Each structure stands twice: as C-alpha cells, then as structure tokens.
Short mmCIF file of C-alpha atoms in Angstrom, two decimals:
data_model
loop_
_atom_site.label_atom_id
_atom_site.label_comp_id
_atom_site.label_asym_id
_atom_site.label_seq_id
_atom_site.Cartn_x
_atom_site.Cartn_y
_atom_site.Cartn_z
CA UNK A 1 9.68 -2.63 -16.45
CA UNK A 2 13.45 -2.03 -16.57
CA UNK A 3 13.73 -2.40 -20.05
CA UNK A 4 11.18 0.54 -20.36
CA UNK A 5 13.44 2.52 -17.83
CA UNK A 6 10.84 1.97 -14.23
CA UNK A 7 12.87 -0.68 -11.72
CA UNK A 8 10.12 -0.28 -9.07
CA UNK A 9 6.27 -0.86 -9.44
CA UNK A 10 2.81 -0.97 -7.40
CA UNK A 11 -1.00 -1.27 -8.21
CA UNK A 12 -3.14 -0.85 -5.41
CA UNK A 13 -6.71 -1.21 -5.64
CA UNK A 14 -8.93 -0.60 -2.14
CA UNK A 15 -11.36 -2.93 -2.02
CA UNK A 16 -12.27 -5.04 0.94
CA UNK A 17 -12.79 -8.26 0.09
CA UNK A 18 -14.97 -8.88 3.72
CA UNK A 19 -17.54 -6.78 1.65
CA UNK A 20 -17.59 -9.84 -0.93
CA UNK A 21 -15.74 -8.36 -3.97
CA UNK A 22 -13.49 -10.29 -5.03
CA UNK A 23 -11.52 -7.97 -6.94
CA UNK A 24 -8.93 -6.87 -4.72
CA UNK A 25 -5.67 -5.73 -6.10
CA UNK A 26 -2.11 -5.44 -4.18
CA UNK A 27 1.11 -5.72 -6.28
CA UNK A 28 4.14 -4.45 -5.84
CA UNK A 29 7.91 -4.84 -6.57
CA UNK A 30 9.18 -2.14 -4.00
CA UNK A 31 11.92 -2.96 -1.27
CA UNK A 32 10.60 -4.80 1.65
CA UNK A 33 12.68 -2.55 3.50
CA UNK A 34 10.61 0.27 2.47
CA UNK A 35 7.37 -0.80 3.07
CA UNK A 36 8.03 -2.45 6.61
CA UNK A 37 9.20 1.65 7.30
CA UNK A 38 6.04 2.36 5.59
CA UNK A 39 3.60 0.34 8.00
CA UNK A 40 6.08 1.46 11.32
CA UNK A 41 6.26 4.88 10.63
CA UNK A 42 2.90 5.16 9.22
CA UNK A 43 4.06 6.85 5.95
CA UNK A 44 0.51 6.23 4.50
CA UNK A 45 -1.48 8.70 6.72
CA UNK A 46 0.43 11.52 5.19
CA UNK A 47 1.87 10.14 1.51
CA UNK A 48 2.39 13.08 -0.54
CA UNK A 49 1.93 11.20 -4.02
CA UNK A 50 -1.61 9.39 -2.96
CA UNK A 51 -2.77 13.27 -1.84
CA UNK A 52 -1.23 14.56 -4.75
CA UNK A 53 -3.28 12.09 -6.80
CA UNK A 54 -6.57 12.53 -5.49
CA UNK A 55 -6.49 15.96 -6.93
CA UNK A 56 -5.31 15.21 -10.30
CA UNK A 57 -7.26 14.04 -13.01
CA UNK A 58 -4.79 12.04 -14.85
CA UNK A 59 -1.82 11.56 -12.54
CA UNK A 60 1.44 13.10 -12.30
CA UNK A 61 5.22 12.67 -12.14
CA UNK A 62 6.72 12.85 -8.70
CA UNK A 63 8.69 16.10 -9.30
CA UNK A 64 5.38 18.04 -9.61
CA UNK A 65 3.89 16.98 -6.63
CA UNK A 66 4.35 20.06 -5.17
CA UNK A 67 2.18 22.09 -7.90
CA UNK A 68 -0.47 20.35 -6.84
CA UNK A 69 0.02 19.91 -2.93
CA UNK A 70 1.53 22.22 -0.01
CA UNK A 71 3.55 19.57 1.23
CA UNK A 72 4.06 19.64 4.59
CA UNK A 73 7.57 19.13 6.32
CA UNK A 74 6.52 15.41 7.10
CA UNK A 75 5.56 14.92 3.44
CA UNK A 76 8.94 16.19 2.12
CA UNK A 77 10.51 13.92 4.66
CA UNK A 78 8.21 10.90 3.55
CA UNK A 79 9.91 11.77 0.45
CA UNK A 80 13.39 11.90 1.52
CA UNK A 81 13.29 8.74 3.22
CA UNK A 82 11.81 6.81 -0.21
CA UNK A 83 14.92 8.36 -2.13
CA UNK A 84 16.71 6.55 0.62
CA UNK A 85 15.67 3.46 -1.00
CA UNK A 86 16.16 3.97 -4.23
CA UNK A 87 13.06 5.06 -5.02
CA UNK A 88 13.96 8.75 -6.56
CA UNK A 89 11.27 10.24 -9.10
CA UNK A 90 8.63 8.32 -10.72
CA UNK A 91 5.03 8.52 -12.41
CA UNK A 92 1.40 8.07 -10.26
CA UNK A 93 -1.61 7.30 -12.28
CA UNK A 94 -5.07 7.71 -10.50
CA UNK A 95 -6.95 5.24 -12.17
CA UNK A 96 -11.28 5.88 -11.52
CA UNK A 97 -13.49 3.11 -12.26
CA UNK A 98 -17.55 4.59 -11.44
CA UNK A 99 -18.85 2.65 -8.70
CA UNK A 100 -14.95 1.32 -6.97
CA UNK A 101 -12.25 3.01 -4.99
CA UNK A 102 -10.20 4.50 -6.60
CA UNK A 103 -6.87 2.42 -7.80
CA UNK A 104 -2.94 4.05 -8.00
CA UNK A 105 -0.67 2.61 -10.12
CA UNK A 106 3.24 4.16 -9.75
CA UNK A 107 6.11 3.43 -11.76
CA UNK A 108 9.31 4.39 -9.93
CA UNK A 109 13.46 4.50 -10.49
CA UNK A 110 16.25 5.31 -9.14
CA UNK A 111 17.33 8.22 -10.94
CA UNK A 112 16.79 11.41 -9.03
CA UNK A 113 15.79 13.31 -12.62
CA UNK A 114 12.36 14.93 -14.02
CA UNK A 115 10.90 12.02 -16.48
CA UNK A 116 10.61 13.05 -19.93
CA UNK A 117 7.19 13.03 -21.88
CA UNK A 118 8.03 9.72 -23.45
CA UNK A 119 8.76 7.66 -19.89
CA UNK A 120 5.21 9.94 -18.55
CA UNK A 121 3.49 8.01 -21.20
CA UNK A 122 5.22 4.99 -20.68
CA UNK A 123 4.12 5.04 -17.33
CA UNK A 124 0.91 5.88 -18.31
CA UNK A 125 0.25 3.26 -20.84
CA UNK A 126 1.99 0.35 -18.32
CA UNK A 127 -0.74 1.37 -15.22
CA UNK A 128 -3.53 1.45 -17.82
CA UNK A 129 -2.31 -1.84 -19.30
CA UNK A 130 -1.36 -3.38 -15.78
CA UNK A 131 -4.26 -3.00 -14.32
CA UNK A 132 -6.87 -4.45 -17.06
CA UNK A 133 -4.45 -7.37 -17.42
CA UNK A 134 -4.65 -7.57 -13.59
CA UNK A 135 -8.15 -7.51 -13.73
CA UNK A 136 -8.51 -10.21 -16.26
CA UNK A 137 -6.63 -12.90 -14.63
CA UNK A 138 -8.57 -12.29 -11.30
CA UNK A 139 -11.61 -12.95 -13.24
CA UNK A 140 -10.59 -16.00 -14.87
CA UNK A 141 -10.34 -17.65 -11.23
CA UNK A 142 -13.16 -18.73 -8.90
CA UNK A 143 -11.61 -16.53 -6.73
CA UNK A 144 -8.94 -14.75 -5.37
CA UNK A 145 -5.33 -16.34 -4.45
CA UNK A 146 -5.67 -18.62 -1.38
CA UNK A 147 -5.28 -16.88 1.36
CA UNK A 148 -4.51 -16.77 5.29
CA UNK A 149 -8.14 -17.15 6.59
CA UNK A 150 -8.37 -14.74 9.46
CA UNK A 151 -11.46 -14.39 12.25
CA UNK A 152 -13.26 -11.56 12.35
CA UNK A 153 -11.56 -10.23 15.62
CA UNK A 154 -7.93 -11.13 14.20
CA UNK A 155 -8.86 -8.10 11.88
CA UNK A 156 -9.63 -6.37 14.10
CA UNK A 157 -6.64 -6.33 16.11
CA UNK A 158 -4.54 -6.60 13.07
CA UNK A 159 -5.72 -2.88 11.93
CA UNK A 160 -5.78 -1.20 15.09
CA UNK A 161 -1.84 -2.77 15.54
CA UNK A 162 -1.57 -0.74 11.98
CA UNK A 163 -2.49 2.26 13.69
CA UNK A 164 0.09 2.09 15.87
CA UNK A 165 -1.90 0.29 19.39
CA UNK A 166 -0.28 -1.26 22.15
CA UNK A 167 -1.97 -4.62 22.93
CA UNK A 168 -3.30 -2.65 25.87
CA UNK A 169 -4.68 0.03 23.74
CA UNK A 170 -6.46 -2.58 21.78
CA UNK A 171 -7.91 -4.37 24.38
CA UNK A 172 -9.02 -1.02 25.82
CA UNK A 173 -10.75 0.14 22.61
CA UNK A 174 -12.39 -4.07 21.69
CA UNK A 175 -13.27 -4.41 25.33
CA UNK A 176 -10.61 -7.24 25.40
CA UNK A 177 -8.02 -8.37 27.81
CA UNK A 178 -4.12 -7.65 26.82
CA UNK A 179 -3.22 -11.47 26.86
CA UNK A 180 -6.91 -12.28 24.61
CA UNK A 181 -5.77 -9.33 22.20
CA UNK A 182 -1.78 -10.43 22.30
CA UNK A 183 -3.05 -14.37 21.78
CA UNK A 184 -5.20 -13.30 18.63
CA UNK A 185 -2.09 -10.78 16.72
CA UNK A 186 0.43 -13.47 17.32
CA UNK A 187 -1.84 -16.53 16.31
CA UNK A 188 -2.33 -14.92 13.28
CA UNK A 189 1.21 -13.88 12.76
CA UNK A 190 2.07 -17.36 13.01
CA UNK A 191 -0.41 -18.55 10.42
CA UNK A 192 1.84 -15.91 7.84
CA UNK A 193 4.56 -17.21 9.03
CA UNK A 194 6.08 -13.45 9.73
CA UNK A 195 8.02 -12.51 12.27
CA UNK A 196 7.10 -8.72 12.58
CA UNK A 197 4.07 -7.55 13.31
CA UNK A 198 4.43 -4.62 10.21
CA UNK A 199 4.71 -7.57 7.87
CA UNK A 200 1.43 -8.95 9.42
CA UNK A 201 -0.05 -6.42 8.26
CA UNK A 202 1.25 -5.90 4.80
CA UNK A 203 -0.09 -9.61 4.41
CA UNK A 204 -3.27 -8.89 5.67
CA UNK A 205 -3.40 -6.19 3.22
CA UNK A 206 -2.39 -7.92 0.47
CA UNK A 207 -4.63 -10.75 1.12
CA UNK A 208 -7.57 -8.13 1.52
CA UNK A 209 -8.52 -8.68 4.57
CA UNK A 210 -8.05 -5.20 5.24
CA UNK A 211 -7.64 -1.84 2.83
CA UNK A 212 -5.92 1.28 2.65
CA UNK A 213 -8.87 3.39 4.29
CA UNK A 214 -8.80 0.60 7.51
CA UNK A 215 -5.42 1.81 7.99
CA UNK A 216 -6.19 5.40 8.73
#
C-alpha cells in the first residue's frame, strides 16, 4: 500500500455471522487511536464518506464528498478530527455484490491533496483486488478465524454499550439488573483481553458478532 502511495486501509463487509454466513469481512490498518474515537464518539452514525458512498455508483475520492452530500457541521468535524490522525484525503469504493450488504473499501494518506486519476484507479483496482483475494482465503477455511465465543445476551449488551448505554440503561431496555448487565460486558471484556469497553466492541465487530447496522 505505501509503495502505491495509500499508508492507511479498511474493507468492511456487514454481514452478521449469527445469521450463519460465514463471510464476514473486517480489516483495517487505521490508528487504534482513531477508531477507539470512532466507537466513543460514535463517528459512524454520521460518517460523511459511508453516506457519501451509498449514493455513488462507483465510489469517490474524499475531496468530493461534498458534491455528493450536504455535509452537516458534525460531518465536516468527523472529518477534521480523521485529518487529526493522519488520515487526510483518500479514495472510497462501494463495492455491491446482489444478494449481500454492501462492502466499503478506502484507501487513505496523509497528504491533505486531491488524488490524481492514476492513485483514483489505484485505489480502485486495490479494493476490487482486496476484496476477492479476501474472499478467497475465507473460503479456503472451514470457517472463519477463531474467535471470542460470546452468549447471546453478551451481544446484546455489547451493542447497546456501542450505542452509548449506561449499564443502567441497558438493564432498563433487556429487563436486566445493573450488576447482571455490568457482570455480562466485563466477562466478556475479559475473554478479549481489552481493557476499554470501545475496544470490546471493535472486537466484537471484527469477530462478527455484531455489524455496522447493530451499531446504529
């Protein structure tokens, strides 16, 4: 990736793999840092490239996001802040396989500059490549990478802590008590390993136990 001019990368496929596919797809090279802020500040509800995306037929570069999309003043923040970490202008490819979520693969760099049409394609041809490779070698397995096995109410808890509920709130909204709810988030934060709660759920995404759309 650096050698074609992209230092960051991320392919993100939304499957659940509770619904039995086992196709699930979650890589990424960008700064911890940025995706912990990402999962606190709950960046995803309002990300201005994924919106952008979903209206574009065959992605875009990051500087004409705003062609597409009226971004709002919390978008151009969300923007602000990823330029903050190094994460300046880059390429988004939608990529639409009939009868799947939709996937997003984004090349990004640190360079605050329009990409030229050679990097666009570059981009272009590394998501389309990326992803079919990624494909492949999840299909030559029996199944996905071991994972943390969670219980059905861990994941529960785990994506309503994603949306930003108190322990209380959560026990509230699963008819649970605050210690039963607190008991099942930390048990399974100490099965990752993790000592935030935001990186419990990044693993919990990444593992497919839950997916973008459980998030919002």
């Amino acid at each position: 990736m650096r050698d074609l001019g992209f230092r960051w990368f991320t392919l993100l496929h939304n499957i659940d793999l509770r619904r039995g596919d086992e196709q699930s797809l979650f890589l990424t090279t960008y700064p911890s840092a940025w995706l912990e802020e990402v999962l606190e500040e709950r960046h995803y509800l309002e990300d201005p490239i994924h919106a952008a995306c979903a209206r574009t037929p065959s992605g875009l570069a990051w500087d004409r996001v705003g062609d597409v999309l009226e971004l709002t003043p919390r978008q151009r923040g969300i923007l602000d802040r990823a330029r903050d970490h190094d994460l300046a202008s880059g390429y988004s490819l939608p990529i639409r396989t009939p009868g799947e979520p939709e996937a997003i693969f984004t090349a990004a760099r640190s360079r605050d500059e329009p990409l030229s049409a050679e990097e666009v394609l570059t981009a272009r041809l590394l998501g389309s490549v990326a992803y079919d490779r990624a494909r492949e070698l999840l299909g030559e397995r029996a199944g996905p990478l071991a994972c943390v096995p969670l219980s059905p109410r861990q994941v529960e808890c785990i994506a309503l802590v994603a949306q930003g509920k108190s322990d209380w709130e959560i026990g509230q909204i699963l008819g649970l008590s605050r210690d039963t709810v607190h008991e099942y988030v930390e048990s399974a934060r100490r099965r990752y390993g993790v000592r935030r709660r935001t990186q419990l759920v990044l693993r919990a995404v990444r593992d497919g136990h839950l997916n973008m759309e459980a998030l919002l």
